[in-house]
PDB file of C-alpha atoms and ligand atoms in Angstrom:
ATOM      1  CA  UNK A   1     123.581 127.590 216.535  1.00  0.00           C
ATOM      2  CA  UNK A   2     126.138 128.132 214.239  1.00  0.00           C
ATOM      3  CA  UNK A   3     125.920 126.478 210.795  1.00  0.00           C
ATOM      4  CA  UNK A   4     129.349 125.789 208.684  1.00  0.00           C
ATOM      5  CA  UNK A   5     130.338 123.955 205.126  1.00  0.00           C
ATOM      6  CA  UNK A   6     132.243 120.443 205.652  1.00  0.00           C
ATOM      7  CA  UNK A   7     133.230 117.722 203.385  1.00  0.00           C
ATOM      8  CA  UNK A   8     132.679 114.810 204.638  1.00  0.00           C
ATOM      9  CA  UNK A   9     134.841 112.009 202.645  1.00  0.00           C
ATOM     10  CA  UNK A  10     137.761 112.543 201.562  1.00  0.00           C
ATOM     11  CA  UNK A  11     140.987 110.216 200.501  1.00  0.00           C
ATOM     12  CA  UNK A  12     145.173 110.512 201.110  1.00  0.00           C
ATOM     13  CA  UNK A  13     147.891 108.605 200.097  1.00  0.00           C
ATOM     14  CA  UNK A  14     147.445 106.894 202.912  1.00  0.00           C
ATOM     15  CA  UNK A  15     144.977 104.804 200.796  1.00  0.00           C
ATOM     16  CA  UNK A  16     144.257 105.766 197.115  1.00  0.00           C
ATOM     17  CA  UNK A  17     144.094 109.977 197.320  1.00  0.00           C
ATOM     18  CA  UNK A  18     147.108 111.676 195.784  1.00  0.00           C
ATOM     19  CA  UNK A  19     146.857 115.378 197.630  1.00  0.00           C
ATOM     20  CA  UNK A  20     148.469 115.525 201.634  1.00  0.00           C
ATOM     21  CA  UNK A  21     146.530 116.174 204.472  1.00  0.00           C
ATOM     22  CA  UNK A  22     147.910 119.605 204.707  1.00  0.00           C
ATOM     23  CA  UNK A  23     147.421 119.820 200.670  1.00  0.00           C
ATOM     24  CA  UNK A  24     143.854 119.387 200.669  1.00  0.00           C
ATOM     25  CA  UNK A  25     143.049 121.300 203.585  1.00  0.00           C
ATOM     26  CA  UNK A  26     144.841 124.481 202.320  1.00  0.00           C
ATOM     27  CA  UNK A  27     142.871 123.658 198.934  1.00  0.00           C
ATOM     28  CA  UNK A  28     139.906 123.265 201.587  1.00  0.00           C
ATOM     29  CA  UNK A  29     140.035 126.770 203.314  1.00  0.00           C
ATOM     30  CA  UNK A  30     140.246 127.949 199.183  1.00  0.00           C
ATOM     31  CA  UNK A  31     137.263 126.714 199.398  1.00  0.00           C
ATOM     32  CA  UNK A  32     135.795 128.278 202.263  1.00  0.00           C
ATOM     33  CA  UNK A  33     135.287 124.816 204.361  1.00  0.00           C
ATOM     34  CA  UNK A  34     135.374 124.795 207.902  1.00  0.00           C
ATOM     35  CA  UNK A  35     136.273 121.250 208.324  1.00  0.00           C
ATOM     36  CA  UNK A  36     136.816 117.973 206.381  1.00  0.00           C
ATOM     37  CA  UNK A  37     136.548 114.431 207.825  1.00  0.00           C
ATOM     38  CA  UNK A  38     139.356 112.018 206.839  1.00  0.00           C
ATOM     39  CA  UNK A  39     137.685 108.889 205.274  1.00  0.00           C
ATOM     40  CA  UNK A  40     140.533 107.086 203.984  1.00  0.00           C
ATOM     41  CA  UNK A  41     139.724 103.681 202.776  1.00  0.00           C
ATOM     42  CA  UNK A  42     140.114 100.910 205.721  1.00  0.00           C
ATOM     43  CA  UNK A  43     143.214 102.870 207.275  1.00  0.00           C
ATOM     44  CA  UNK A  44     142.947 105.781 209.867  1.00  0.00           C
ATOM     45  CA  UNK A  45     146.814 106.156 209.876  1.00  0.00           C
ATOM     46  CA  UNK A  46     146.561 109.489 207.669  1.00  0.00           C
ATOM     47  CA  UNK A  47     145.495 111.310 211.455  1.00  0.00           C
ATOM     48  CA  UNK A  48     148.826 111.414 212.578  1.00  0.00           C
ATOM     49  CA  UNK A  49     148.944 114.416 210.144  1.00  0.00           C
ATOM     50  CA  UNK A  50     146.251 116.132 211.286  1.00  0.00           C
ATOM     51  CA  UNK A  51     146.858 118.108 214.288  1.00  0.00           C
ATOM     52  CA  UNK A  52     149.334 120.024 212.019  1.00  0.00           C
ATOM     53  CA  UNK A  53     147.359 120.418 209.218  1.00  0.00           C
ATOM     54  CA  UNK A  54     145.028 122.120 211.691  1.00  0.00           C
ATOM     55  CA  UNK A  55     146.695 124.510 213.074  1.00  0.00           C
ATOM     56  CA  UNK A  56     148.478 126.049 210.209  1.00  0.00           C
ATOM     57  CA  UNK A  57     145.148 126.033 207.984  1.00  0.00           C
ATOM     58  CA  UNK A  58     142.271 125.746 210.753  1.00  0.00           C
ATOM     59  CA  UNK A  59     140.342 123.377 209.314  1.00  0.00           C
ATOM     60  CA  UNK A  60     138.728 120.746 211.710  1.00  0.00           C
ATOM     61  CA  UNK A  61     139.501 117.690 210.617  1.00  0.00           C
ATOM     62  CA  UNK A  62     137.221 114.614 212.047  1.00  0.00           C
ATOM     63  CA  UNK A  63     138.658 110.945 211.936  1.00  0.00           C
ATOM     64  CA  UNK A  64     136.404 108.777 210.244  1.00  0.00           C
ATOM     65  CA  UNK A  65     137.372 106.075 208.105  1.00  0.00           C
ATOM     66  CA  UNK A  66     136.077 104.357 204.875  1.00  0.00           C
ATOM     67  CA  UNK A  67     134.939 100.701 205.390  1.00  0.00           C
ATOM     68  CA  UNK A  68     135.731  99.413 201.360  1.00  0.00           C
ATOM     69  CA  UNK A  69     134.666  95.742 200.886  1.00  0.00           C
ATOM     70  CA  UNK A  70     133.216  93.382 198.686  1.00  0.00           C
ATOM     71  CA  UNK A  71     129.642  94.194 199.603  1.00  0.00           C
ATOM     72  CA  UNK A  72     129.495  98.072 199.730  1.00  0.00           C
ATOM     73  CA  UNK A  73     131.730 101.109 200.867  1.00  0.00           C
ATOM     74  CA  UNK A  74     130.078 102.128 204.418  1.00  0.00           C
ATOM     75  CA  UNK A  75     132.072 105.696 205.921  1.00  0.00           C
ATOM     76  CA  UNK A  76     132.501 105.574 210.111  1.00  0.00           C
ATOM     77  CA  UNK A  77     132.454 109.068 211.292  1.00  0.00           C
ATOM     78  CA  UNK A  78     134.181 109.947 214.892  1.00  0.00           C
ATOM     79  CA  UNK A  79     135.382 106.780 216.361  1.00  0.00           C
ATOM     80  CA  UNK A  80     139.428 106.152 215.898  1.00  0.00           C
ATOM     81  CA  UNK A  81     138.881 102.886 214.672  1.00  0.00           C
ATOM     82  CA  UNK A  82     136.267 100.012 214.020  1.00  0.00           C
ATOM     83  CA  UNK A  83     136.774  96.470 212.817  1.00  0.00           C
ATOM     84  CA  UNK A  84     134.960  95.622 209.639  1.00  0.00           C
ATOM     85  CA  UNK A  85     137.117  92.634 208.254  1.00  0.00           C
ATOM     86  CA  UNK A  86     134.911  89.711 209.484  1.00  0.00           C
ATOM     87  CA  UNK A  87     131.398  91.302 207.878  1.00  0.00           C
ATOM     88  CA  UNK A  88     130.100  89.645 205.482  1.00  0.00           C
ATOM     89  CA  UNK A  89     126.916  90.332 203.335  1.00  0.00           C
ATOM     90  CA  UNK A  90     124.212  89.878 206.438  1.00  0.00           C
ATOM     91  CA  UNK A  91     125.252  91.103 209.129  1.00  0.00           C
ATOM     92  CA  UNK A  92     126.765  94.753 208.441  1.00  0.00           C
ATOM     93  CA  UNK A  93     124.750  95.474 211.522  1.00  0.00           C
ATOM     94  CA  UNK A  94     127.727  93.726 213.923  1.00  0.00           C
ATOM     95  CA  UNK A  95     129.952  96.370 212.359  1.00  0.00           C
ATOM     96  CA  UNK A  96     127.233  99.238 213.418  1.00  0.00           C
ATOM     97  CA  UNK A  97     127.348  98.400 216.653  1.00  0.00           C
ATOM     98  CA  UNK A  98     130.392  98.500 217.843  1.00  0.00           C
ATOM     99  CA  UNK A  99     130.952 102.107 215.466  1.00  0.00           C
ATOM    100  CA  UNK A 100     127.927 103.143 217.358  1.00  0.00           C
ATOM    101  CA  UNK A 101     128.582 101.822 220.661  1.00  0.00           C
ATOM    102  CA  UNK A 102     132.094 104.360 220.348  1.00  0.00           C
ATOM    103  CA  UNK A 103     130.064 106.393 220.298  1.00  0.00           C
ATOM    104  CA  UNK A 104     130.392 107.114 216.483  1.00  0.00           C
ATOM    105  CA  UNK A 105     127.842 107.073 213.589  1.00  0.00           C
ATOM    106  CA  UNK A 106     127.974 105.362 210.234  1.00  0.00           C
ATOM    107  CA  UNK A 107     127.028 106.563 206.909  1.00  0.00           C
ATOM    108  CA  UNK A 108     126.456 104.766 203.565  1.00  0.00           C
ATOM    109  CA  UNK A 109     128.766 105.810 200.864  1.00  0.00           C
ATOM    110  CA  UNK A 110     127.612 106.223 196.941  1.00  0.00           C
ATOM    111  CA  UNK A 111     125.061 103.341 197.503  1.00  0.00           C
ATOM    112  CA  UNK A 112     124.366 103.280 193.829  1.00  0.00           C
ATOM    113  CA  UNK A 113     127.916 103.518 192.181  1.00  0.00           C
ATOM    114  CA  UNK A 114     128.139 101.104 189.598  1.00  0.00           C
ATOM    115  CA  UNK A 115     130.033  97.624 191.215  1.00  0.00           C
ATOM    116  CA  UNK A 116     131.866  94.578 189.784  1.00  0.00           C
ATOM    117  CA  UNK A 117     133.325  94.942 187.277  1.00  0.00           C
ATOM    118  CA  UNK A 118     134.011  98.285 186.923  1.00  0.00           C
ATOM    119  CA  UNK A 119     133.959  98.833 190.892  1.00  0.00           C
ATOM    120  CA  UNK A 120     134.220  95.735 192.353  1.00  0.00           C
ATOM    121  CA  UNK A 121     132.208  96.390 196.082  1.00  0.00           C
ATOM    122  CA  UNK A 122     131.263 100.096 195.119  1.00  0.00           C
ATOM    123  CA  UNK A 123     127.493  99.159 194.687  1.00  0.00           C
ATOM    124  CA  UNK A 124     125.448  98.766 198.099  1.00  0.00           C
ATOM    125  CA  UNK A 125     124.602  95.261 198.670  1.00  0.00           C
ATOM    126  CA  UNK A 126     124.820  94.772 202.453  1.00  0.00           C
ATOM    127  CA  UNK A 127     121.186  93.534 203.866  1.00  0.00           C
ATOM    128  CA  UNK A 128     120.192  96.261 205.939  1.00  0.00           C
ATOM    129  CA  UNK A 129     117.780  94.762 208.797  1.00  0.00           C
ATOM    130  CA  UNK A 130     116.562  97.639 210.237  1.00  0.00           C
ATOM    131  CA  UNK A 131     117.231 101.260 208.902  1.00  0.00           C
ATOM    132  CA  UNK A 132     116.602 102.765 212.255  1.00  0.00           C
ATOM    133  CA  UNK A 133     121.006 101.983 212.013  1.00  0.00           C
ATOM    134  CA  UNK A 134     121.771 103.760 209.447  1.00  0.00           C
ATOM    135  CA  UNK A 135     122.571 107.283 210.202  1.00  0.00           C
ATOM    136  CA  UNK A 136     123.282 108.948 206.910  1.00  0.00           C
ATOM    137  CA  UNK A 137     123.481 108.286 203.071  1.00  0.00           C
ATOM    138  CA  UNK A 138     125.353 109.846 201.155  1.00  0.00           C
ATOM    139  CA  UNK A 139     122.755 110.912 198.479  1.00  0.00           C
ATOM    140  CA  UNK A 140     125.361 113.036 196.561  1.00  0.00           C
ATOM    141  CA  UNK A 141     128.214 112.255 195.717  1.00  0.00           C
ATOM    142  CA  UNK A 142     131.623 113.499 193.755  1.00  0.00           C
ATOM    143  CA  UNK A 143     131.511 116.505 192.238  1.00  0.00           C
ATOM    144  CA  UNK A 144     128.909 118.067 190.158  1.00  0.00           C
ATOM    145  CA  UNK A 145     126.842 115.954 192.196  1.00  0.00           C
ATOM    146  CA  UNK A 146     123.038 117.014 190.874  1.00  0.00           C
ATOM    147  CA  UNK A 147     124.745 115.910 187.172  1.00  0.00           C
ATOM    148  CA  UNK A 148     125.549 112.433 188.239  1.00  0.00           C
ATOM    149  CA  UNK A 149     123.373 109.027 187.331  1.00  0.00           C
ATOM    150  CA  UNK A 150     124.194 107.335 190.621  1.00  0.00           C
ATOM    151  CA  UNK A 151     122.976 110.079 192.873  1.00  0.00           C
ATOM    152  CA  UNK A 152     119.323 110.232 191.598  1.00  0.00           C
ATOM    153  CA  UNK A 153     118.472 106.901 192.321  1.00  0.00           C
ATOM    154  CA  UNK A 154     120.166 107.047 196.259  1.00  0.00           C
ATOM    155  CA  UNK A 155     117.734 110.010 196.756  1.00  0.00           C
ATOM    156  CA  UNK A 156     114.839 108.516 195.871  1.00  0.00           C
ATOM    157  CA  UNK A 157     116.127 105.384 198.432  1.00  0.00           C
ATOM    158  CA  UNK A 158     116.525 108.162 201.162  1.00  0.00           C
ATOM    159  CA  UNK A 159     113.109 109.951 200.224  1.00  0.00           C
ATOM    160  CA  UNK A 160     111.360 106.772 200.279  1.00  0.00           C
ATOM    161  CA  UNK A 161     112.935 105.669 203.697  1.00  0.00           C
ATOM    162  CA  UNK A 162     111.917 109.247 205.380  1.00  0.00           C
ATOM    163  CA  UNK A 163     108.499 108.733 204.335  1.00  0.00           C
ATOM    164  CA  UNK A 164     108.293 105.128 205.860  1.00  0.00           C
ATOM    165  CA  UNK A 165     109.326 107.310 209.407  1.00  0.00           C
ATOM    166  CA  UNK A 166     112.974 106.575 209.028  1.00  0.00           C
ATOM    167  CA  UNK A 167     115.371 109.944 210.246  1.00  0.00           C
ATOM    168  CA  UNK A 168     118.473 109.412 207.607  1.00  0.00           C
ATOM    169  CA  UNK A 169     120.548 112.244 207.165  1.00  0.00           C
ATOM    170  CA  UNK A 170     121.389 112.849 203.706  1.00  0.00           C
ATOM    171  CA  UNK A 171     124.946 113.934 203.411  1.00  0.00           C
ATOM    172  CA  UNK A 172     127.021 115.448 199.927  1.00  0.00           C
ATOM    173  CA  UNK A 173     130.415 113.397 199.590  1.00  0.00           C
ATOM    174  CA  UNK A 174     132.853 114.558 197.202  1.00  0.00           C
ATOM    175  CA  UNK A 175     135.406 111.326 197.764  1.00  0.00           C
ATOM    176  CA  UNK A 176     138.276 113.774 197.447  1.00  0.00           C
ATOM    177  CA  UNK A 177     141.269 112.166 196.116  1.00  0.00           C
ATOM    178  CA  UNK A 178     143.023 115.222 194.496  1.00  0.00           C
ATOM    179  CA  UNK A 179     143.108 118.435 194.178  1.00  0.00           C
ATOM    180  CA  UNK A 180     143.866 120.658 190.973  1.00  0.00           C
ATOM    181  CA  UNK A 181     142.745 123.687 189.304  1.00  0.00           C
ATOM    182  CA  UNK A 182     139.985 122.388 186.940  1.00  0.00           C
ATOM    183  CA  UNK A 183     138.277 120.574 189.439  1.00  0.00           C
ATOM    184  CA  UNK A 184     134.193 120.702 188.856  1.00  0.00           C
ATOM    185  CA  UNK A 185     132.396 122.682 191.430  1.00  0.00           C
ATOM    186  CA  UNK A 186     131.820 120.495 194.535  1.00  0.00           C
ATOM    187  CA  UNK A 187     128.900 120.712 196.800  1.00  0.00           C
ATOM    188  CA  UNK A 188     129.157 121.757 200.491  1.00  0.00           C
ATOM    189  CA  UNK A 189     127.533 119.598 203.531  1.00  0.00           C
ATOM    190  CA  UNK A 190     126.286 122.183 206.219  1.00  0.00           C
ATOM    191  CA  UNK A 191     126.368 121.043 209.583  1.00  0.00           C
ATOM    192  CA  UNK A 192     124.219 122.628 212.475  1.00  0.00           C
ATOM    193  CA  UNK A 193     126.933 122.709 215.453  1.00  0.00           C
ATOM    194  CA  UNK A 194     125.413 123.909 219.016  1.00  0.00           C
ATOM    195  CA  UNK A 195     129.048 124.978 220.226  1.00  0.00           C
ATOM    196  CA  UNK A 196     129.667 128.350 218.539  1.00  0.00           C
ATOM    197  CA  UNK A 197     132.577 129.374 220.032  1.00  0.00           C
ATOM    198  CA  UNK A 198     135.051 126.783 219.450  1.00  0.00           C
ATOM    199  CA  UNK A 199     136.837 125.032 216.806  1.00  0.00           C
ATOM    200  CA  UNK A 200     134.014 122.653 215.548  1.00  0.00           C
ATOM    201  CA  UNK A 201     135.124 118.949 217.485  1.00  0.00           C
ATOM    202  CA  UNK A 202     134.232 115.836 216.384  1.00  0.00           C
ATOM    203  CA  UNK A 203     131.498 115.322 218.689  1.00  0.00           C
ATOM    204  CA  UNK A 204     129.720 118.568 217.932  1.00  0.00           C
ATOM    205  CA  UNK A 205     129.947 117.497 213.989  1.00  0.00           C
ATOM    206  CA  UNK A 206     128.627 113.845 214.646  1.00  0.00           C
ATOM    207  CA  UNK A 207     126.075 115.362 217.149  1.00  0.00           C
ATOM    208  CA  UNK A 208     124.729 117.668 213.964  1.00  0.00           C
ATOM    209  CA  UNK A 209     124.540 114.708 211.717  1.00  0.00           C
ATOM    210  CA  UNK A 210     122.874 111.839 213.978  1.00  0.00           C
ATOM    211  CA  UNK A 211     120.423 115.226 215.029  1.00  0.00           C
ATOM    212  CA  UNK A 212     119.606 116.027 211.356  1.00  0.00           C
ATOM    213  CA  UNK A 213     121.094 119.350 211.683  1.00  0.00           C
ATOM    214  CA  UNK A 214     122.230 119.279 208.314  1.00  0.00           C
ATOM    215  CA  UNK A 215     121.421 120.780 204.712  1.00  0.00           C
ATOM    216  CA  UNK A 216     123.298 119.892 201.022  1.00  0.00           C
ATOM    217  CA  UNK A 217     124.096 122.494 198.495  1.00  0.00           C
ATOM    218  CA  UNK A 218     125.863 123.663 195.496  1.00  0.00           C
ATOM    219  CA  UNK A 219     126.025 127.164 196.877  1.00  0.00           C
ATOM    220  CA  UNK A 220     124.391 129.170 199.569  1.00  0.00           C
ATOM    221  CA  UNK A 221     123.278 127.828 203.050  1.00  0.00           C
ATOM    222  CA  UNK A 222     119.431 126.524 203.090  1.00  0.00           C
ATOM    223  CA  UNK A 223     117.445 128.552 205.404  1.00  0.00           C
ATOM    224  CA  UNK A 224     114.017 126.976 206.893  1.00  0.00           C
ATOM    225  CA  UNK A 225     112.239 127.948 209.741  1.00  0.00           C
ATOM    226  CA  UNK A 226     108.656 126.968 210.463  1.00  0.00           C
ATOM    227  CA  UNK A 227     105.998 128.526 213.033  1.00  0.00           C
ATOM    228  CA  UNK A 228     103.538 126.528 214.315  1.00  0.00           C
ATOM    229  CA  UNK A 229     101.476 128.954 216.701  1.00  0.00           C
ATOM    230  CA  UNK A 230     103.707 130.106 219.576  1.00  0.00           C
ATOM    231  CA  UNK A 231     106.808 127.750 218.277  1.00  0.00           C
ATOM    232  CA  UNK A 232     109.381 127.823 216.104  1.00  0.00           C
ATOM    233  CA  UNK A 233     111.376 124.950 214.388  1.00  0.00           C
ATOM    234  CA  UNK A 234     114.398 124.609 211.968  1.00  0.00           C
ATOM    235  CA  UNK A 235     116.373 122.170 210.112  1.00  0.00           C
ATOM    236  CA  UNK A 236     116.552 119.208 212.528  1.00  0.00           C
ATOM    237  CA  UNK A 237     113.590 119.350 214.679  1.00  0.00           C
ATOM    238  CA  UNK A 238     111.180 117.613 215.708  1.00  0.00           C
ATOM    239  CA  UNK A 239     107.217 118.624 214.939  1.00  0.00           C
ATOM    240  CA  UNK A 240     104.567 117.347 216.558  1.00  0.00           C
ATOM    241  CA  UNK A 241     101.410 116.323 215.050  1.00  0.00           C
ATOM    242  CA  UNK A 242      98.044 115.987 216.848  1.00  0.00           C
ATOM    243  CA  UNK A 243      95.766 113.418 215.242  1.00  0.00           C
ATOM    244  CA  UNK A 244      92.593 113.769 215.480  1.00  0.00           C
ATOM    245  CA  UNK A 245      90.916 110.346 217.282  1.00  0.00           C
TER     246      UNK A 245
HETATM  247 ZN1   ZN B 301     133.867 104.416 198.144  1.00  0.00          ZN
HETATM  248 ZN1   ZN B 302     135.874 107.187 199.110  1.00  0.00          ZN
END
């Protein structure tokens, strides 16, 4: 297992960002990333860029996309493309399913950003049926996330949907539009990835988040390990609990 920094939503000027693929990715090795995924908002044409932004800075990039509508921002992770025009308020799970049956995974973005009118659609409102759908929230997000109103509430939503049995990865989303000197510090999204020889791919990175093999942080890597008589566990597994009849 080999576990490496990400950021996982990020913006060009092929919707509202204002830094180049290549831009931000140099800016992202700076920061000692190993890979980014490209969430621009409903456009995926910024990945024509990225097979050279690769290989002169090595960062893995990972197409994902950033569904931005009326009733809540929702970020598709590995698929090339997914229609979300014809969603409306109840049934965001038609949109799931055909990210999922790609053989993608979907994340809410910033559920608790204030919406209309100073973010018209930036506020969660989608009803979610079943959570089971959901594969990750974005519980921080921008920069300085622990600092930030919005976040607090979205991890008590996640916290309160693990304890009801849910598995929700929680994911750190800076919503990089720019790049410049005096940025705040960000905070890294550490992905579990099982291949450890390779460049990280896209299905390794949405394997680690749909498997929980993930940790946020404003610094160092998380480190958890748990014995349980002769086994072991980490970030990500599964523990079994006998309950006494
Ligand atoms: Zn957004
Ligand atoms: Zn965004």
């Amino acid at each position: 297992m080999k576990w490496l920094p990400f950021e996982l939503h990020t913006h060009t000027p092929h919707s509202d960002g204002t830094h180049t693929l290549l831009e931000m990715c140099i800016k992202a090795r700076e920061l000692g990333l190993s890979g980014i995924a490209l969430t621009d908002h409903n456009t995926t044409s910024g990945m024509i860029d990225a097979a050279a932004a690769t290989e002169e800075t090595g960062i893995s990039i990972i197409p994902g996309l950033e569904w931005t509508t009326f009733y809540g921002h929702m970020l598709t992770l590995g698929v090339p493309y997914s229609e979300w025009r014809d969603l409306g308020p109840s049934d965001i799970h038609k949109g799931i399913e055909r990210v999922h049956e790609q053989g993608g995974i979907v994340g809410i973005a910033h559920p608790f950003s204030l919406g209309s009118p100073i973010c018209t659609g930036c506020h969660w409102e989608y009803v979610v049926k079943d959570w089971n759908d959901i594969d990750y929230m974005e519980v921080w997000h921008e920069t300085l996330p622990p600092m930030r109103n919005h976040n607090a509430p979205a991890f008590e939503q996640w916290t309160s949907l693990l304890n009801q049995g849910y598995r929700i990865s929680a994911t750190a989303g800076r919503d990089w539009h720019r790049s410049s000197e005096e940025d705040d510090l960000p905070a890294y999204t550490y992905l579990g990835l099982e291949n450890e020889d390779s460049m990280p791919s896209t299905e390794s990175v949405v394997d680690a988040i749909s498997s929980g093999r993930i940790c946020v942080s404003m610094g160092p890597r998380l480190e958890l390990q748990i014995e349980r008589g002769v086994n072991r566990y980490g970030i990500g597994d599964r523990v079994e609990v006998e309950t006494k009849g």
